[in-house]
Amino acid sequence: MSEFPSAQPAFTLLVTIDAPLAVGSASRTTSLQVVPMTGGTLKSAEGFTPAIDAEFVGVGNDYIHADPDGKHLRLDAHGVVKTKDEALIYVKYSGVVTLTDAERAIFTGQAGDLSTPFGNSFIHVTFETGDERYKELENRVFVGQGRFIAEKGKPVVVDYRVGQVVHG
């Protein structure tokens, strides 16, 4: 076994987002952008336990700051999913997006039909729940990589593939 960890496939996380709200900031170098999370799903990879099939409920947001040099975005997203068996799970992820021309087109609303490649967006996911069936999620470490999918006339979807960090 390796001394370095690896990732076991855990979830596909699809998040539908709306246009960013330019909140601004009087005290920071870069302005706050709030990206409304308007829907989405969280589904377990085959064989992962606990098996989850859930949809986002209520309103979630991704609070984003761009680095001063404009090359990266810092993500801080919060939302709640409801499983098919009625459990509520708080989902939080933080991460970094490297801005290429494709990601810039997504965030400026000029993407048209475009899917960005995996490899420019990485996240760390945590969970919180009072439901004993899913409580173990709070004790695990999850990381993921994402891409953006834009289609004319439809909301942008962020497609994350999330793995559980395990002993190599």
PDB file of C-alpha atoms in Angstrom:
ATOM      1  CA  MET A   1       0.000   0.000   0.000  1.00  0.00           C
ATOM      2  CA  SER A   2       1.099   3.519  -0.732  1.00  0.00           C
ATOM      3  CA  GLU A   3       1.938   6.045   1.947  1.00  0.00           C
ATOM      4  CA  PHE A   4      -0.151   8.519  -0.042  1.00  0.00           C
ATOM      5  CA  PRO A   5      -3.946   8.513   0.004  1.00  0.00           C
ATOM      6  CA  SER A   6      -6.125   7.866  -3.010  1.00  0.00           C
ATOM      7  CA  ALA A   7      -9.775   8.560  -3.783  1.00  0.00           C
ATOM      8  CA  GLN A   8     -12.591   6.032  -3.965  1.00  0.00           C
ATOM      9  CA  PRO A   9     -15.494   7.157  -6.221  1.00  0.00           C
ATOM     10  CA  ALA A  10     -18.279   8.385  -3.928  1.00  0.00           C
ATOM     11  CA  PHE A  11     -20.724  10.808  -5.584  1.00  0.00           C
ATOM     12  CA  THR A  12     -21.767  12.741  -8.610  1.00  0.00           C
ATOM     13  CA  LEU A  13     -22.849  16.205  -7.538  1.00  0.00           C
ATOM     14  CA  LEU A  14     -24.763  18.236 -10.124  1.00  0.00           C
ATOM     15  CA  VAL A  15     -25.531  21.833  -9.174  1.00  0.00           C
ATOM     16  CA  THR A  16     -27.690  24.163 -11.257  1.00  0.00           C
ATOM     17  CA  ILE A  17     -26.582  27.769 -10.867  1.00  0.00           C
ATOM     18  CA  ASP A  18     -27.989  31.154 -11.767  1.00  0.00           C
ATOM     19  CA  ALA A  19     -26.152  34.293 -12.869  1.00  0.00           C
ATOM     20  CA  PRO A  20     -23.750  35.717 -10.271  1.00  0.00           C
ATOM     21  CA  LEU A  21     -24.926  38.580  -8.068  1.00  0.00           C
ATOM     22  CA  ALA A  22     -22.213  41.237  -7.818  1.00  0.00           C
ATOM     23  CA  VAL A  23     -22.438  42.075  -4.107  1.00  0.00           C
ATOM     24  CA  GLY A  24     -19.076  43.850  -3.965  1.00  0.00           C
ATOM     25  CA  SER A  25     -16.928  44.572  -0.930  1.00  0.00           C
ATOM     26  CA  ALA A  26     -15.897  47.735   0.847  1.00  0.00           C
ATOM     27  CA  SER A  27     -13.189  45.990   2.873  1.00  0.00           C
ATOM     28  CA  ARG A  28     -11.593  43.402   0.542  1.00  0.00           C
ATOM     29  CA  THR A  29      -9.322  43.700  -2.452  1.00  0.00           C
ATOM     30  CA  THR A  30     -11.709  41.647  -4.583  1.00  0.00           C
ATOM     31  CA  SER A  31     -15.488  41.823  -4.774  1.00  0.00           C
ATOM     32  CA  LEU A  32     -17.872  39.187  -3.489  1.00  0.00           C
ATOM     33  CA  GLN A  33     -19.947  37.409  -6.125  1.00  0.00           C
ATOM     34  CA  VAL A  34     -22.881  35.349  -4.839  1.00  0.00           C
ATOM     35  CA  VAL A  35     -23.924  32.567  -7.200  1.00  0.00           C
ATOM     36  CA  PRO A  36     -27.415  31.210  -6.420  1.00  0.00           C
ATOM     37  CA  MET A  37     -27.652  27.417  -6.450  1.00  0.00           C
ATOM     38  CA  THR A  38     -31.124  26.813  -7.876  1.00  0.00           C
ATOM     39  CA  GLY A  39     -31.248  23.006  -7.884  1.00  0.00           C
ATOM     40  CA  GLY A  40     -29.312  19.843  -8.417  1.00  0.00           C
ATOM     41  CA  THR A  41     -28.700  16.309  -7.273  1.00  0.00           C
ATOM     42  CA  LEU A  42     -26.308  14.253  -5.161  1.00  0.00           C
ATOM     43  CA  LYS A  43     -26.091  10.592  -6.151  1.00  0.00           C
ATOM     44  CA  SER A  44     -23.779   7.883  -4.883  1.00  0.00           C
ATOM     45  CA  ALA A  45     -21.389   6.116  -7.188  1.00  0.00           C
ATOM     46  CA  GLU A  46     -22.113   2.433  -7.694  1.00  0.00           C
ATOM     47  CA  GLY A  47     -21.113   0.430  -4.624  1.00  0.00           C
ATOM     48  CA  PHE A  48     -20.577   3.447  -2.344  1.00  0.00           C
ATOM     49  CA  THR A  49     -22.200   3.330   1.080  1.00  0.00           C
ATOM     50  CA  PRO A  50     -24.252   4.875   2.376  1.00  0.00           C
ATOM     51  CA  ALA A  51     -26.129   4.978  -0.909  1.00  0.00           C
ATOM     52  CA  ILE A  52     -27.572   8.451  -1.462  1.00  0.00           C
ATOM     53  CA  ASP A  53     -30.079   9.695  -3.998  1.00  0.00           C
ATOM     54  CA  ALA A  54     -30.913  13.282  -3.113  1.00  0.00           C
ATOM     55  CA  GLU A  55     -32.037  16.623  -4.524  1.00  0.00           C
ATOM     56  CA  PHE A  56     -31.183  20.141  -3.410  1.00  0.00           C
ATOM     57  CA  VAL A  57     -33.993  21.841  -1.498  1.00  0.00           C
ATOM     58  CA  GLY A  58     -34.430  25.438  -0.472  1.00  0.00           C
ATOM     59  CA  VAL A  59     -31.937  28.048  -1.541  1.00  0.00           C
ATOM     60  CA  GLY A  60     -28.199  27.510  -1.619  1.00  0.00           C
ATOM     61  CA  ASN A  61     -25.420  29.890  -2.565  1.00  0.00           C
ATOM     62  CA  ASP A  62     -21.801  29.824  -3.614  1.00  0.00           C
ATOM     63  CA  TYR A  63     -19.888  32.788  -2.215  1.00  0.00           C
ATOM     64  CA  ILE A  64     -17.033  33.496  -4.610  1.00  0.00           C
ATOM     65  CA  HIS A  65     -14.016  35.787  -4.448  1.00  0.00           C
ATOM     66  CA  ALA A  66     -11.621  36.164  -7.357  1.00  0.00           C
ATOM     67  CA  ASP A  67      -7.921  36.386  -6.615  1.00  0.00           C
ATOM     68  CA  PRO A  68      -6.526  39.897  -7.191  1.00  0.00           C
ATOM     69  CA  ASP A  69      -4.647  38.680 -10.292  1.00  0.00           C
ATOM     70  CA  GLY A  70      -7.890  37.321 -11.800  1.00  0.00           C
ATOM     71  CA  LYS A  71      -6.482  33.826 -12.389  1.00  0.00           C
ATOM     72  CA  HIS A  72      -8.456  31.887  -9.756  1.00  0.00           C
ATOM     73  CA  LEU A  73     -11.824  31.895  -8.002  1.00  0.00           C
ATOM     74  CA  ARG A  74     -12.232  30.837  -4.366  1.00  0.00           C
ATOM     75  CA  LEU A  75     -15.471  28.911  -3.751  1.00  0.00           C
ATOM     76  CA  ASP A  76     -17.481  28.655  -0.526  1.00  0.00           C
ATOM     77  CA  ALA A  77     -20.790  26.887  -1.271  1.00  0.00           C
ATOM     78  CA  HIS A  78     -23.610  25.875   1.077  1.00  0.00           C
ATOM     79  CA  GLY A  79     -26.823  23.957   0.437  1.00  0.00           C
ATOM     80  CA  VAL A  80     -29.184  21.280   1.740  1.00  0.00           C
ATOM     81  CA  VAL A  81     -30.183  18.065   0.008  1.00  0.00           C
ATOM     82  CA  LYS A  82     -33.160  15.873   0.787  1.00  0.00           C
ATOM     83  CA  THR A  83     -32.746  12.158   0.178  1.00  0.00           C
ATOM     84  CA  LYS A  84     -35.416   9.932  -1.360  1.00  0.00           C
ATOM     85  CA  ASP A  85     -35.843   8.447   2.138  1.00  0.00           C
ATOM     86  CA  GLU A  86     -36.549  11.932   3.583  1.00  0.00           C
ATOM     87  CA  ALA A  87     -33.222  12.701   5.318  1.00  0.00           C
ATOM     88  CA  LEU A  88     -31.902  16.266   5.241  1.00  0.00           C
ATOM     89  CA  ILE A  89     -28.157  16.684   4.744  1.00  0.00           C
ATOM     90  CA  TYR A  90     -26.251  19.970   4.808  1.00  0.00           C
ATOM     91  CA  VAL A  91     -23.620  20.061   2.061  1.00  0.00           C
ATOM     92  CA  LYS A  92     -20.698  22.496   2.161  1.00  0.00           C
ATOM     93  CA  TYR A  93     -17.824  22.697  -0.243  1.00  0.00           C
ATOM     94  CA  SER A  94     -14.902  24.991  -0.694  1.00  0.00           C
ATOM     95  CA  GLY A  95     -12.487  25.001  -3.558  1.00  0.00           C
ATOM     96  CA  VAL A  96     -10.534  26.700  -6.286  1.00  0.00           C
ATOM     97  CA  VAL A  97     -11.338  27.287  -9.954  1.00  0.00           C
ATOM     98  CA  THR A  98      -8.514  28.116 -12.349  1.00  0.00           C
ATOM     99  CA  LEU A  99      -9.916  30.640 -14.810  1.00  0.00           C
ATOM    100  CA  THR A 100      -9.277  29.869 -18.457  1.00  0.00           C
ATOM    101  CA  ASP A 101     -11.137  31.542 -21.316  1.00  0.00           C
ATOM    102  CA  ALA A 102     -13.807  28.817 -21.102  1.00  0.00           C
ATOM    103  CA  GLU A 103     -14.544  29.417 -17.390  1.00  0.00           C
ATOM    104  CA  ARG A 104     -14.554  33.183 -17.984  1.00  0.00           C
ATOM    105  CA  ALA A 105     -17.149  32.712 -20.748  1.00  0.00           C
ATOM    106  CA  ILE A 106     -19.328  30.738 -18.307  1.00  0.00           C
ATOM    107  CA  PHE A 107     -19.160  33.401 -15.583  1.00  0.00           C
ATOM    108  CA  THR A 108     -19.765  36.309 -17.957  1.00  0.00           C
ATOM    109  CA  GLY A 109     -22.793  34.630 -19.559  1.00  0.00           C
ATOM    110  CA  GLN A 110     -21.118  34.462 -22.979  1.00  0.00           C
ATOM    111  CA  ALA A 111     -20.536  30.709 -23.167  1.00  0.00           C
ATOM    112  CA  GLY A 112     -23.331  29.672 -25.535  1.00  0.00           C
ATOM    113  CA  ASP A 113     -23.068  25.865 -25.763  1.00  0.00           C
ATOM    114  CA  LEU A 114     -19.909  24.923 -23.890  1.00  0.00           C
ATOM    115  CA  SER A 115     -18.577  22.291 -21.514  1.00  0.00           C
ATOM    116  CA  THR A 116     -15.337  23.046 -19.746  1.00  0.00           C
ATOM    117  CA  PRO A 117     -12.913  20.167 -19.131  1.00  0.00           C
ATOM    118  CA  PHE A 118     -12.396  18.510 -15.771  1.00  0.00           C
ATOM    119  CA  GLY A 119      -9.163  19.625 -14.127  1.00  0.00           C
ATOM    120  CA  ASN A 120      -9.675  23.367 -13.563  1.00  0.00           C
ATOM    121  CA  SER A 121     -12.064  23.162 -10.603  1.00  0.00           C
ATOM    122  CA  PHE A 122     -11.368  21.273  -7.360  1.00  0.00           C
ATOM    123  CA  ILE A 123     -13.404  21.095  -4.150  1.00  0.00           C
ATOM    124  CA  HIS A 124     -13.381  19.696  -0.608  1.00  0.00           C
ATOM    125  CA  VAL A 125     -16.858  18.550   0.507  1.00  0.00           C
ATOM    126  CA  THR A 126     -18.199  18.192   4.058  1.00  0.00           C
ATOM    127  CA  PHE A 127     -21.572  17.011   5.329  1.00  0.00           C
ATOM    128  CA  GLU A 128     -23.706  17.516   8.423  1.00  0.00           C
ATOM    129  CA  THR A 129     -26.901  15.678   9.329  1.00  0.00           C
ATOM    130  CA  GLY A 130     -28.947  14.573  12.304  1.00  0.00           C
ATOM    131  CA  ASP A 131     -30.023  11.404  10.498  1.00  0.00           C
ATOM    132  CA  GLU A 132     -28.165   8.378  11.868  1.00  0.00           C
ATOM    133  CA  ARG A 133     -28.277   6.616   8.480  1.00  0.00           C
ATOM    134  CA  TYR A 134     -25.963   9.255   7.009  1.00  0.00           C
ATOM    135  CA  LYS A 135     -24.071  10.445  10.106  1.00  0.00           C
ATOM    136  CA  GLU A 136     -20.859   8.615   9.100  1.00  0.00           C
ATOM    137  CA  LEU A 137     -20.454  11.062   6.187  1.00  0.00           C
ATOM    138  CA  GLU A 138     -19.376  13.655   8.766  1.00  0.00           C
ATOM    139  CA  ASN A 139     -16.310  11.560   9.640  1.00  0.00           C
ATOM    140  CA  ARG A 140     -14.965  11.110   6.130  1.00  0.00           C
ATOM    141  CA  VAL A 141     -12.908  13.301   3.806  1.00  0.00           C
ATOM    142  CA  PHE A 142     -14.221  13.999   0.298  1.00  0.00           C
ATOM    143  CA  VAL A 143     -12.556  15.768  -2.639  1.00  0.00           C
ATOM    144  CA  GLY A 144     -13.792  16.362  -6.141  1.00  0.00           C
ATOM    145  CA  GLN A 145     -13.125  17.885  -9.497  1.00  0.00           C
ATOM    146  CA  GLY A 146     -15.665  19.723 -11.569  1.00  0.00           C
ATOM    147  CA  ARG A 147     -16.589  21.168 -14.901  1.00  0.00           C
ATOM    148  CA  PHE A 148     -19.190  23.647 -16.115  1.00  0.00           C
ATOM    149  CA  ILE A 149     -21.865  22.782 -18.677  1.00  0.00           C
ATOM    150  CA  ALA A 150     -23.648  25.603 -20.521  1.00  0.00           C
ATOM    151  CA  GLU A 151     -26.420  25.207 -23.086  1.00  0.00           C
ATOM    152  CA  LYS A 152     -28.221  28.137 -24.684  1.00  0.00           C
ATOM    153  CA  GLY A 153     -31.546  28.781 -22.996  1.00  0.00           C
ATOM    154  CA  LYS A 154     -30.781  26.542 -19.997  1.00  0.00           C
ATOM    155  CA  PRO A 155     -29.225  27.201 -16.586  1.00  0.00           C
ATOM    156  CA  VAL A 156     -25.536  26.442 -16.165  1.00  0.00           C
ATOM    157  CA  VAL A 157     -24.809  23.104 -14.470  1.00  0.00           C
ATOM    158  CA  VAL A 158     -21.693  22.399 -12.435  1.00  0.00           C
ATOM    159  CA  ASP A 159     -20.790  18.701 -12.661  1.00  0.00           C
ATOM    160  CA  TYR A 160     -18.590  17.468  -9.795  1.00  0.00           C
ATOM    161  CA  ARG A 161     -17.149  13.967  -9.471  1.00  0.00           C
ATOM    162  CA  VAL A 162     -16.430  13.439  -5.775  1.00  0.00           C
ATOM    163  CA  GLY A 163     -14.264  10.776  -4.194  1.00  0.00           C
ATOM    164  CA  GLN A 164     -13.693   9.698  -0.599  1.00  0.00           C
ATOM    165  CA  VAL A 165     -10.090   9.933   0.473  1.00  0.00           C
ATOM    166  CA  VAL A 166      -8.883   6.458   1.519  1.00  0.00           C
ATOM    167  CA  HIS A 167      -5.626   4.793   2.457  1.00  0.00           C
ATOM    168  CA  GLY A 168      -3.640   4.181  -0.753  1.00  0.00           C
TER     169      GLY A 168
END
